[in-house]
């Protein structure tokens, strides 16, 4: 275990304490949960298997059955040409 000390205005401490009491928690527990919620909200969202399968099905539906992937060399050439067009052309 480790301790964290931080400075807050007295008015903020009173508001935090009052909310913690309304939720039946200690101030420390309430602050830890608030910090954990912030961390969880900031974490990149992972997709579920169902969401990935739905995305793959949507992608498959955009191409006719039996369609082949484009030639990689041609794709690279097109990317270079569109990203770095010839200024003399």
PDB file of C-alpha atoms in Angstrom:
ATOM      1  CA  UNK A   1       0.000   0.000   0.000  1.00  0.00           C
ATOM      2  CA  UNK A   2       1.029   3.561  -0.604  1.00  0.00           C
ATOM      3  CA  UNK A   3      -0.336   6.921   0.463  1.00  0.00           C
ATOM      4  CA  UNK A   4      -1.062   9.947  -1.690  1.00  0.00           C
ATOM      5  CA  UNK A   5      -1.425  13.398  -0.191  1.00  0.00           C
ATOM      6  CA  UNK A   6      -2.807  16.318  -2.175  1.00  0.00           C
ATOM      7  CA  UNK A   7      -4.042  19.799  -1.451  1.00  0.00           C
ATOM      8  CA  UNK A   8      -7.645  20.839  -2.112  1.00  0.00           C
ATOM      9  CA  UNK A   9      -9.736  23.794  -1.086  1.00  0.00           C
ATOM     10  CA  UNK A  10     -11.739  23.253   2.076  1.00  0.00           C
ATOM     11  CA  UNK A  11     -14.951  23.771   0.086  1.00  0.00           C
ATOM     12  CA  UNK A  12     -13.969  20.968  -2.308  1.00  0.00           C
ATOM     13  CA  UNK A  13     -13.133  18.629   0.590  1.00  0.00           C
ATOM     14  CA  UNK A  14     -16.548  19.309   2.112  1.00  0.00           C
ATOM     15  CA  UNK A  15     -18.288  18.524  -1.197  1.00  0.00           C
ATOM     16  CA  UNK A  16     -16.234  15.338  -1.699  1.00  0.00           C
ATOM     17  CA  UNK A  17     -16.894  14.205   1.875  1.00  0.00           C
ATOM     18  CA  UNK A  18     -20.623  14.903   1.611  1.00  0.00           C
ATOM     19  CA  UNK A  19     -20.920  12.900  -1.623  1.00  0.00           C
ATOM     20  CA  UNK A  20     -18.916  10.033  -0.155  1.00  0.00           C
ATOM     21  CA  UNK A  21     -21.221   9.946   2.859  1.00  0.00           C
ATOM     22  CA  UNK A  22     -24.303   9.978   0.610  1.00  0.00           C
ATOM     23  CA  UNK A  23     -22.865   6.920  -1.141  1.00  0.00           C
ATOM     24  CA  UNK A  24     -22.023   5.243   2.173  1.00  0.00           C
ATOM     25  CA  UNK A  25     -18.263   5.348   1.543  1.00  0.00           C
ATOM     26  CA  UNK A  26     -15.232   6.777   3.227  1.00  0.00           C
ATOM     27  CA  UNK A  27     -13.650   9.777   1.570  1.00  0.00           C
ATOM     28  CA  UNK A  28     -10.611   7.668   0.687  1.00  0.00           C
ATOM     29  CA  UNK A  29     -12.717   4.936  -0.924  1.00  0.00           C
ATOM     30  CA  UNK A  30     -14.732   7.514  -2.852  1.00  0.00           C
ATOM     31  CA  UNK A  31     -11.578   9.225  -4.166  1.00  0.00           C
ATOM     32  CA  UNK A  32      -9.975   5.886  -5.151  1.00  0.00           C
ATOM     33  CA  UNK A  33     -13.101   4.870  -7.068  1.00  0.00           C
ATOM     34  CA  UNK A  34     -13.264   8.264  -8.795  1.00  0.00           C
ATOM     35  CA  UNK A  35      -9.617   7.931  -9.858  1.00  0.00           C
ATOM     36  CA  UNK A  36     -10.192   4.354 -11.079  1.00  0.00           C
ATOM     37  CA  UNK A  37     -13.207   5.513 -13.128  1.00  0.00           C
ATOM     38  CA  UNK A  38     -11.079   8.220 -14.787  1.00  0.00           C
ATOM     39  CA  UNK A  39      -8.384   5.677 -15.649  1.00  0.00           C
ATOM     40  CA  UNK A  40     -10.953   3.275 -17.083  1.00  0.00           C
ATOM     41  CA  UNK A  41     -12.512   6.030 -19.196  1.00  0.00           C
ATOM     42  CA  UNK A  42      -9.090   6.997 -20.572  1.00  0.00           C
ATOM     43  CA  UNK A  43      -8.166   3.433 -21.551  1.00  0.00           C
ATOM     44  CA  UNK A  44      -8.550   2.594 -25.231  1.00  0.00           C
ATOM     45  CA  UNK A  45     -11.715   0.601 -25.745  1.00  0.00           C
ATOM     46  CA  UNK A  46     -11.245  -3.014 -26.768  1.00  0.00           C
ATOM     47  CA  UNK A  47     -13.696  -4.598 -29.147  1.00  0.00           C
ATOM     48  CA  UNK A  48     -15.682  -7.688 -28.286  1.00  0.00           C
ATOM     49  CA  UNK A  49     -15.493 -10.773 -30.493  1.00  0.00           C
ATOM     50  CA  UNK A  50     -19.056 -10.090 -31.607  1.00  0.00           C
ATOM     51  CA  UNK A  51     -18.193  -6.514 -32.624  1.00  0.00           C
ATOM     52  CA  UNK A  52     -15.170  -7.703 -34.609  1.00  0.00           C
ATOM     53  CA  UNK A  53     -17.223 -10.390 -36.343  1.00  0.00           C
ATOM     54  CA  UNK A  54     -19.902  -7.812 -37.234  1.00  0.00           C
ATOM     55  CA  UNK A  55     -17.228  -5.472 -38.626  1.00  0.00           C
ATOM     56  CA  UNK A  56     -15.719  -8.288 -40.716  1.00  0.00           C
ATOM     57  CA  UNK A  57     -19.172  -9.168 -42.049  1.00  0.00           C
ATOM     58  CA  UNK A  58     -19.773  -5.516 -43.030  1.00  0.00           C
ATOM     59  CA  UNK A  59     -16.426  -5.417 -44.832  1.00  0.00           C
ATOM     60  CA  UNK A  60     -17.162  -8.700 -46.620  1.00  0.00           C
ATOM     61  CA  UNK A  61     -20.571  -7.372 -47.693  1.00  0.00           C
ATOM     62  CA  UNK A  62     -18.909  -4.438 -49.496  1.00  0.00           C
ATOM     63  CA  UNK A  63     -17.132  -6.785 -51.941  1.00  0.00           C
ATOM     64  CA  UNK A  64     -18.731  -9.143 -54.428  1.00  0.00           C
ATOM     65  CA  UNK A  65     -18.372 -12.860 -53.712  1.00  0.00           C
ATOM     66  CA  UNK A  66     -15.077 -14.233 -55.029  1.00  0.00           C
ATOM     67  CA  UNK A  67     -13.469 -10.776 -55.290  1.00  0.00           C
ATOM     68  CA  UNK A  68      -9.695 -10.845 -54.914  1.00  0.00           C
ATOM     69  CA  UNK A  69      -7.482  -8.508 -52.948  1.00  0.00           C
ATOM     70  CA  UNK A  70      -5.800  -5.854 -55.115  1.00  0.00           C
ATOM     71  CA  UNK A  71      -2.250  -6.484 -56.259  1.00  0.00           C
ATOM     72  CA  UNK A  72       0.064  -5.188 -53.521  1.00  0.00           C
ATOM     73  CA  UNK A  73       2.663  -3.740 -55.875  1.00  0.00           C
ATOM     74  CA  UNK A  74      -0.020  -1.797 -57.735  1.00  0.00           C
ATOM     75  CA  UNK A  75      -1.489  -0.587 -54.446  1.00  0.00           C
ATOM     76  CA  UNK A  76       1.916   0.646 -53.226  1.00  0.00           C
ATOM     77  CA  UNK A  77       2.503   2.462 -56.532  1.00  0.00           C
ATOM     78  CA  UNK A  78      -0.881   4.174 -56.287  1.00  0.00           C
ATOM     79  CA  UNK A  79      -0.226   5.209 -52.682  1.00  0.00           C
ATOM     80  CA  UNK A  80       3.133   6.732 -53.571  1.00  0.00           C
ATOM     81  CA  UNK A  81       1.666   8.570 -56.556  1.00  0.00           C
ATOM     82  CA  UNK A  82      -1.239  10.004 -54.577  1.00  0.00           C
ATOM     83  CA  UNK A  83       0.857  10.871 -51.538  1.00  0.00           C
ATOM     84  CA  UNK A  84       3.786  12.324 -53.480  1.00  0.00           C
ATOM     85  CA  UNK A  85       2.402  13.461 -56.852  1.00  0.00           C
ATOM     86  CA  UNK A  86       4.876  14.354 -59.567  1.00  0.00           C
ATOM     87  CA  UNK A  87       5.150  18.190 -59.458  1.00  0.00           C
ATOM     88  CA  UNK A  88       5.982  18.272 -63.195  1.00  0.00           C
ATOM     89  CA  UNK A  89       2.779  16.494 -64.220  1.00  0.00           C
TER      90      UNK A  89
END
